[in-house]
Structures are given as C-alpha cells and as structure tokens.
Short mmCIF file of C-alpha atoms in Angstrom, two decimals:
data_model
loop_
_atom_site.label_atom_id
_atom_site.label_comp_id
_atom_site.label_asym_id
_atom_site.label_seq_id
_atom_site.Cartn_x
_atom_site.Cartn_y
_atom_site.Cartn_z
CA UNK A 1 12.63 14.21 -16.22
CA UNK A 2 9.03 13.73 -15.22
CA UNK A 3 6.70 15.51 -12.89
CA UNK A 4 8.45 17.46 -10.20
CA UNK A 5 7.30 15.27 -6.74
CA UNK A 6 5.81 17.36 -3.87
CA UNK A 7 7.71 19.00 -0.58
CA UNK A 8 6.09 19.10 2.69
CA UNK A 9 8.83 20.89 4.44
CA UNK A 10 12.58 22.09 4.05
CA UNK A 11 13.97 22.21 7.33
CA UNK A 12 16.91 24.26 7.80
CA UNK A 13 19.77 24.58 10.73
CA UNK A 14 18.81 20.50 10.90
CA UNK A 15 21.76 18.73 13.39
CA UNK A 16 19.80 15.14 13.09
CA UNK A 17 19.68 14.38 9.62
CA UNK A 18 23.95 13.60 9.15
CA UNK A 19 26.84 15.21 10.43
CA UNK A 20 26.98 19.04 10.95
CA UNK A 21 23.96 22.01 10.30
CA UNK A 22 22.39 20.69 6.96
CA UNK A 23 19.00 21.94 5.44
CA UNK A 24 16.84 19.04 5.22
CA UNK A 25 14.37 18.67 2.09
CA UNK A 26 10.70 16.44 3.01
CA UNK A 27 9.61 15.00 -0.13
CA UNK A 28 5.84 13.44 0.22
CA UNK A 29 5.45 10.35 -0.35
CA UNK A 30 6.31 6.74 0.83
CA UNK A 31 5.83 2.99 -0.21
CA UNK A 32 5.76 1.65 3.37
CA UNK A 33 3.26 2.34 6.16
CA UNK A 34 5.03 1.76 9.12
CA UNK A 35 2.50 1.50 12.19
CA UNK A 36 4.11 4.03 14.27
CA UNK A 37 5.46 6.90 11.78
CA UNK A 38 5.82 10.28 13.24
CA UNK A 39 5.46 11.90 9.81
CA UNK A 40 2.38 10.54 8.28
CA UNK A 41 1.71 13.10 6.46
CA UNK A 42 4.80 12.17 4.52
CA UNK A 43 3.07 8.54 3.47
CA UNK A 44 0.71 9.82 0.68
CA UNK A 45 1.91 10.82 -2.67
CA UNK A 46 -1.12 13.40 -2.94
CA UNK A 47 -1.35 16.68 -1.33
CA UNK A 48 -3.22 16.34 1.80
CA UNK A 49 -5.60 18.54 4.47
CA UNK A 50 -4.59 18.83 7.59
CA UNK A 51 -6.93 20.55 9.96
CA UNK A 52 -6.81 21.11 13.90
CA UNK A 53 -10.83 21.40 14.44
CA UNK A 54 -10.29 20.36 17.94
CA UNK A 55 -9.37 24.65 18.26
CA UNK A 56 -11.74 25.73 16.21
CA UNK A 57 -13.96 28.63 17.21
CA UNK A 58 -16.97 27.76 14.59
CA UNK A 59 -16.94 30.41 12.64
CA UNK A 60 -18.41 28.76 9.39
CA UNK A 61 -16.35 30.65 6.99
CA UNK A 62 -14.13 27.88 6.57
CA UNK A 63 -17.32 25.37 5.70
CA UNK A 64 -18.64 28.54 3.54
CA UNK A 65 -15.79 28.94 1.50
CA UNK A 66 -15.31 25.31 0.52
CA UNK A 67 -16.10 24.55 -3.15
CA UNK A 68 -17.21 20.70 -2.80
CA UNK A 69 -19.48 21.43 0.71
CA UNK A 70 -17.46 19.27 2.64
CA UNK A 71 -17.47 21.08 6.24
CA UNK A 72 -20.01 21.22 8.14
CA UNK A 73 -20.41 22.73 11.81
CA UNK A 74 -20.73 19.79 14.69
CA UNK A 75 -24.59 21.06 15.84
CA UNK A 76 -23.47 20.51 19.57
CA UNK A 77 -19.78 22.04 19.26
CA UNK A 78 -19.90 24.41 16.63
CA UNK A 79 -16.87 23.23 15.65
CA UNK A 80 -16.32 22.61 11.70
CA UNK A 81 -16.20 19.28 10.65
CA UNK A 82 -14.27 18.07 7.35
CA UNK A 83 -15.76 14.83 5.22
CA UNK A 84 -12.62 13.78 3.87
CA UNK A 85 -13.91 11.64 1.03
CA UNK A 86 -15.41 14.65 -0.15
CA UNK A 87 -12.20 16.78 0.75
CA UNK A 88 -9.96 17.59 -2.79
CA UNK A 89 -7.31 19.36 -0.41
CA UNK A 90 -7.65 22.44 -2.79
CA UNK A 91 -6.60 25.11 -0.26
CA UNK A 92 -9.30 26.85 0.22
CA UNK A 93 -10.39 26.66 3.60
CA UNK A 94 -7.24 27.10 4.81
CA UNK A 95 -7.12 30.43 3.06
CA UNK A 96 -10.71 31.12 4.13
CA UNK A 97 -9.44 30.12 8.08
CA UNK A 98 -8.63 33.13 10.48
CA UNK A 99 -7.25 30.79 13.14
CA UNK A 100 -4.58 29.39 10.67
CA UNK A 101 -5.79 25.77 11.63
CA UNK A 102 -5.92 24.37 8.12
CA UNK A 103 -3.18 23.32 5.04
CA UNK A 104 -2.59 21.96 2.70
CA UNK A 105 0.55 19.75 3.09
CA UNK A 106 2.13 19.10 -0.06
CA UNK A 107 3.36 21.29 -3.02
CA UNK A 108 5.53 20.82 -6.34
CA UNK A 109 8.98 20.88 -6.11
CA UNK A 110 10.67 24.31 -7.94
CA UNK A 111 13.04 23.39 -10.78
CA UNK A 112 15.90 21.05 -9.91
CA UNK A 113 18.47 24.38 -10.62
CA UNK A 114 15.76 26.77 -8.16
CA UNK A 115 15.68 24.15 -5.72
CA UNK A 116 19.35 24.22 -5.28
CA UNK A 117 19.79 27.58 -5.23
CA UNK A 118 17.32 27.56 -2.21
CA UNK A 119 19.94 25.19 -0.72
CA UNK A 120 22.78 27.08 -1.47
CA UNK A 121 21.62 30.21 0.30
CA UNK A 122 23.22 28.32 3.67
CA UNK A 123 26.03 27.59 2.29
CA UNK A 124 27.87 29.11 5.05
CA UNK A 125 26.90 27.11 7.16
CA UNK A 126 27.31 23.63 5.79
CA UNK A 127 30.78 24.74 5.24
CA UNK A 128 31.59 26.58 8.72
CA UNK A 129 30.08 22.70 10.24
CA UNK A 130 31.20 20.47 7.75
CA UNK A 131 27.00 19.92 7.26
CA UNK A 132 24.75 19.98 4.07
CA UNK A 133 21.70 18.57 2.67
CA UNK A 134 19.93 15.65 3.42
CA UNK A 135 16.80 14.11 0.95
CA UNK A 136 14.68 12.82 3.01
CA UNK A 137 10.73 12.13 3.41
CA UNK A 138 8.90 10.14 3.04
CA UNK A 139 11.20 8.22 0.73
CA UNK A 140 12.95 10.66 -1.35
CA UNK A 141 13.95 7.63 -3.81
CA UNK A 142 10.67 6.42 -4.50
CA UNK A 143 10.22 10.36 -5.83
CA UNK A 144 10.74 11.23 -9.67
CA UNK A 145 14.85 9.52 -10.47
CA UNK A 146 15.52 12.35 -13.57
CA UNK A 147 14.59 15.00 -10.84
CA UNK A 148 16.68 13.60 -7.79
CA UNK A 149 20.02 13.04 -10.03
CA UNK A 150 19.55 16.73 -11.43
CA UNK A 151 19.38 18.45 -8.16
CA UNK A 152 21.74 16.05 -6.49
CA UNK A 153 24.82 16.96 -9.54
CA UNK A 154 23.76 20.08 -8.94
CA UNK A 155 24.76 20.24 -5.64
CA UNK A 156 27.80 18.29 -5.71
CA UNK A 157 28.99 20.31 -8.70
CA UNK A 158 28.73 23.32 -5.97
CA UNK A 159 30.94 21.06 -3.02
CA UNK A 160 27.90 20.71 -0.98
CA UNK A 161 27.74 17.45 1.10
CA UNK A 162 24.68 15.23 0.00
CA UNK A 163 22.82 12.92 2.79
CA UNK A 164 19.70 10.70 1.15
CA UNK A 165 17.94 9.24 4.51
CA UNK A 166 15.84 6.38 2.99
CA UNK A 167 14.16 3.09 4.01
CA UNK A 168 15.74 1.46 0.94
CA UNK A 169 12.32 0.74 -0.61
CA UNK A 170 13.22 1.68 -3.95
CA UNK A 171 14.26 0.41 -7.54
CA UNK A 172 17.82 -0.33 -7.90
CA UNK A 173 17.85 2.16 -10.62
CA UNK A 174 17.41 5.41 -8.37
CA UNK A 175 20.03 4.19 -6.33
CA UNK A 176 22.32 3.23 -9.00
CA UNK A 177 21.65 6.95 -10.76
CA UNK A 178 22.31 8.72 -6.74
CA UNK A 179 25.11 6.45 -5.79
CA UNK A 180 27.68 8.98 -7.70
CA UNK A 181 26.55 12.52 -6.23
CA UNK A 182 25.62 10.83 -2.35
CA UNK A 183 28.22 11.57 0.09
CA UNK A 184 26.24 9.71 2.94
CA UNK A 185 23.39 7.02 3.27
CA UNK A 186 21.02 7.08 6.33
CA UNK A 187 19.65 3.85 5.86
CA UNK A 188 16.70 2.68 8.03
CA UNK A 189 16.16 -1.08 8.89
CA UNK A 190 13.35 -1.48 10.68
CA UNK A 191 13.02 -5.67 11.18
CA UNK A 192 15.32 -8.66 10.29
CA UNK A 193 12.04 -10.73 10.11
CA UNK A 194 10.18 -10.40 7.27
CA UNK A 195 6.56 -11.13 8.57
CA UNK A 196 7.43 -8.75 11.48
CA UNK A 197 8.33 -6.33 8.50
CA UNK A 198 5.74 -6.92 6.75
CA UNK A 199 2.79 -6.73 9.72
CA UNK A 200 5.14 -3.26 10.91
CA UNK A 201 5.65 -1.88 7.67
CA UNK A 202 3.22 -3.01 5.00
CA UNK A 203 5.73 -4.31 2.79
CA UNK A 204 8.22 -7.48 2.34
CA UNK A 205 12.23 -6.48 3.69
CA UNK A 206 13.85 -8.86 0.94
CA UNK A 207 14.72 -5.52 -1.77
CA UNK A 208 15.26 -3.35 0.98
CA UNK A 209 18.44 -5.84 2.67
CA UNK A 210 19.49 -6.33 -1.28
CA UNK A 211 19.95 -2.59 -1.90
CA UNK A 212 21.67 -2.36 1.54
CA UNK A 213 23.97 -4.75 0.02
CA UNK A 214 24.15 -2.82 -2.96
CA UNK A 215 25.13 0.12 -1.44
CA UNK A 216 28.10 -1.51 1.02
CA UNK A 217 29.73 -3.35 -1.82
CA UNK A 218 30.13 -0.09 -4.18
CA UNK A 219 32.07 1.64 -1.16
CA UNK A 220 29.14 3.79 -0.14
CA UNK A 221 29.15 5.65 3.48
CA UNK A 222 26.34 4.25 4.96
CA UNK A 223 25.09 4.78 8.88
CA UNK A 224 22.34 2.26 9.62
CA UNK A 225 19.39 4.02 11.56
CA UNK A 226 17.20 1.48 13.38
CA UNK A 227 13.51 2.39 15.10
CA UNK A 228 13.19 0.83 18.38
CA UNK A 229 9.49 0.88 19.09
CA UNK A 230 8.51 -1.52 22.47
CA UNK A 231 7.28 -3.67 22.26
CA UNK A 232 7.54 -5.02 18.44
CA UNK A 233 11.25 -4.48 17.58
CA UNK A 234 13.01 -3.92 20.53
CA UNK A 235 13.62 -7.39 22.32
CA UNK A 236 17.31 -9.19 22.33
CA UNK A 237 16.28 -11.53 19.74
CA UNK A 238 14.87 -8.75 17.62
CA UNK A 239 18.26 -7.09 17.46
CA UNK A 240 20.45 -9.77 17.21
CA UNK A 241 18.37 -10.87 14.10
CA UNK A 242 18.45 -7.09 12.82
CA UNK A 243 22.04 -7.70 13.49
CA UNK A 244 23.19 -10.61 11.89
CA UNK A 245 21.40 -9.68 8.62
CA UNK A 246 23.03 -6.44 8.75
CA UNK A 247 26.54 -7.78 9.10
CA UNK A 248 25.78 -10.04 6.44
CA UNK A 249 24.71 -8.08 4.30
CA UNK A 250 26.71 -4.86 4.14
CA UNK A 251 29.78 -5.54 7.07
CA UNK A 252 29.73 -3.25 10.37
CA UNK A 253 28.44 0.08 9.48
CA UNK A 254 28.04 2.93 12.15
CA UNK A 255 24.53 2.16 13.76
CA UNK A 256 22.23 4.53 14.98
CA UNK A 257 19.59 3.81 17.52
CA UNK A 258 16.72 6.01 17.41
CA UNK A 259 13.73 5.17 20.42
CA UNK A 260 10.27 5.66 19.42
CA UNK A 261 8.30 8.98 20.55
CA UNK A 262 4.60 9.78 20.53
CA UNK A 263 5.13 13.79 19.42
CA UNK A 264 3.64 12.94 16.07
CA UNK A 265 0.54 11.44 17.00
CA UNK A 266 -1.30 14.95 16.93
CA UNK A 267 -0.61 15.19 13.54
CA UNK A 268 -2.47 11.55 12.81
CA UNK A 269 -5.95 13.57 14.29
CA UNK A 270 -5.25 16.74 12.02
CA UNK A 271 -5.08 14.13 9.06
CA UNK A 272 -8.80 12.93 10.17
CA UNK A 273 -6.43 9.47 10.95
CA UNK A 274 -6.41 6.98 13.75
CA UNK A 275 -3.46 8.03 15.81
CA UNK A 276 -0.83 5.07 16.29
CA UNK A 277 -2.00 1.95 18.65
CA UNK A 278 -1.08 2.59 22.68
CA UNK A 279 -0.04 -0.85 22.37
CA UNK A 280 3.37 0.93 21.20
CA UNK A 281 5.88 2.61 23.89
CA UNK A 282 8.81 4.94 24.38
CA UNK A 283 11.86 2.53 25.26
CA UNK A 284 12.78 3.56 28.50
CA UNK A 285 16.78 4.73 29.00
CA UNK A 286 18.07 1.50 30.46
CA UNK A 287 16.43 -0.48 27.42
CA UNK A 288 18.32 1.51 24.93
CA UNK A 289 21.80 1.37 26.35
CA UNK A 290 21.27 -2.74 27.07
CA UNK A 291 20.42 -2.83 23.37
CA UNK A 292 23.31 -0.52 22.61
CA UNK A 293 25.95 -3.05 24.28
CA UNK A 294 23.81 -5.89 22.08
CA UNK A 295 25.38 -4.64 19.02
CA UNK A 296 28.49 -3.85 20.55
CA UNK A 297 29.11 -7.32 21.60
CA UNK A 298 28.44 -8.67 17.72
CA UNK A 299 30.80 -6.05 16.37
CA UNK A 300 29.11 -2.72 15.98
CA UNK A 301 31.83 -0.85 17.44
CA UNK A 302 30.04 2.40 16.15
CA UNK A 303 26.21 3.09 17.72
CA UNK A 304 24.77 5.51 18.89
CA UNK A 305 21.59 6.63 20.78
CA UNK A 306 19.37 9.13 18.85
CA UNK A 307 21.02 10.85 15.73
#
C-alpha cells in the first residue's frame, strides 16, 4: 500500500450518496476538470487554502503569522490578501485567524483499519436504513488502489453496504481490485460526445464508457448519475446520444438526473479561482421532467430527478 490519499470531508447522516443514511468519505483529488464542479476543491491532489477575505476584518495577524510572507493587507480595504503562488497551504494562517475564515482543505487519510472504525461508529444507522458508506470525491479510484481495497474488505467483512460514486476515470485495475467488496456503483456520465467531453471535462470519454462496460458485464449494481448543466448537456440530442451509448454499453441501468446548481461557486472565490462561466444555468423544472420522459421513451424505465 502506498501513501494514504487526502480527505476533505466525511459527511455523515448523507441520504444522496445511495440508498438509505450512509456516511460519505471526500477523498481529494480528480483527473477531470469539469467546467461547472460544485466541489473544486476536490480537483487537486494537494492540500489547498481556502480563504473567505471578502469577511475579513484586517487584522494583520493572519499576514503576520505566515512563514513565506504571502498576505498582505489590500491598502484601500484592509482586507488581507493571499499570493497564492507563494501560498504552501501550511496551516498557519488559518490557525493564526480569529474569524475562522481560513483552511486548509485536505489531510491524510488515518489507517485503512482507523478509518473504518470511524465508519463503523454509525453503524446503527446504516443498518436501521438499509444505508452505508459511499467513496466518493473527487474520484475516490484515481486515489491510492492498496488503500481503497483495504478499507473497502474491511468494511464488507463488518456487513456494511459499500457505494463508490465515481466518474469512471480510472485504471481498470482499481476497479477490477473494488469490484468484489462494492455493493453499488454511482457512475457519472457526463457527455456521449467526446469533444463535448473533452471541452466540458478536460479529458477524452472513450475509458470512462469502457469501464462502464466493464462494470455491467461482471453483474455490478450500477445507477447512472448524469449532470444536466443548460445549456451544454441538456438538449434532446444531447440525451439521446448520452442514451444510446449508455444502453450500448452497459443495458438499462437505473438513471439518475441531477440539474446543475450554482451553491458551489463561493467556494471557487475562497480558492482565489474564477468562479464557473454565467454562460451555465439551473435547468428549470419543466426541462428536467421533458428530459426525464426522453429516457423513458428509449427504455430507462428507472430515472429519477436529483438523488
């Protein structure tokens, strides 16, 4: 096993992440930048700042305490200022920071067998709702492979239910070494057309339809979780395509629907990041359920709206 990957968050009492309550483990880190992701700080790999200086009260202790002089205080505002280039993301201005407006997002992963005893602690509850845990991210298969397989026998050696919610960006190894301890596959597709994909995304679609098939012809549960972000995926001929190449791929899995929202885009300015382009909008009600009957028509007799 390698280096433990980095956590940004372990949600628990999670109903959105598969079926029942399930605690919900964020690993960092992601091989695809899709243009409108609501959890960027999930894309890097690296632990990362992330600072609200539009609340800052100018203080200074924040720029004071920093090791590599990278704050300064705005001379008009007062406000402190972060030079990311210069930034390590070492912690300590967010230690230094009365207000609580800085972290560091990002930490190693405890032990596979610590981990899942953190997991276990709700074990109540995944039972009482017929829930569990979900890997998500990021990608949690583009994280360390010895790590994920020790934590996820770990966990099916205790009964618990295991969900891995992935964009299928990933070697065929890691699935191959998850496929026996993964009760359930939350399996984004994003765009049938690769350029689309690739423009959206940052990366070709070609591995990510191949491991779909993968998964659907070794009898794996799979629910197919598609983005609809208006106006770049969300036309008729967008999801027909999307569903064609499903159904070709894998058969008629349970689709789920999920309309694009801006409550992320704070979290872009905290990163010192462009926020996401305006050009992209929330798919109004009506949209969804036409696009809903779409998939109906071809054979989806399963989708939902949200989940």
């Amino acid at each position: 096993m390698g280096t433990s990957p980095l956590i940004f968050n372990i949600q628990r009492f999670s109903t959105h992440d598969g079926p029942g309550i399930r605690t919900t483990v964020f690993f960092k880190g992601c091989p695809l930048r899709c243009a409108w992701c609501h959890n960027p700080e999930s894309q890097s790999f690296a632990p990362e700042l992330m600072a609200d200086e539009e609340r800052c009260r100018g203080c200074g202790l924040c720029a004071h305490a920093c090791p590599q002089h990278a704050i300064v205080l705005d001379p008009v505002s007062g406000a402190a200022r972060t030079d990311r280039a210069r930034c390590t993301a070492c912690g300590t201005c967010a230690d230094a920071c009365p207000q609580g407006l800085r972290e560091v997002v990002g930490e190693p992963a405890p032990a596979p067998a610590d981990l899942a005893r953190i997991l276990l602690r709700d074990r109540m509850f995944y039972e009482k709702s017929g829930g569990g845990v979900t890997l998500s991210g990021g990608e949690c298969l583009a994280q360390d492979i010895g790590y994920l397989g020790e934590l996820c026998r770990l966990l099916r050696e205790e009964g618990v239910h295991v969900a891995a919610d992935t964009c299928g960006a990933a070697p065929r190894a890691h699935l191959e070494r998850l496929l026996p301890f993964v009760d359930l596959w939350l399996y984004d597709i994003k765009a049938a057309d690769e350029a689309t994909h690739r423009a959206l995304a940052g990366a070709p679609n070609g591995a990510i339809f191949e491991n779909l098939a993968y998964l659907a012809g070794h009898g794996a549960r799979i629910i197919v979780r598609m983005p609809v972000v208006e106006p770049v995926n969300s036309g008729d001929d967008d999801i027909i395509a999307a569903a064609e190449a499903i159904a070709s791929h894998a058969g008629l899995h349970p689709v789920s629907l999920l309309p694009y929202h801006t409550t992320g885009n704070g979290k872009y300015v905290r990163l010192g990041r462009a926020a996401p382009s305006g050009a992209f909008r929330v798919p109004s009600a009506q949209t969804m359920e036409h696009l809903r009957d779409l998939l109906r028509e071809r054979g989806f007799s399963q989708v939902e709206i949200g989940g």
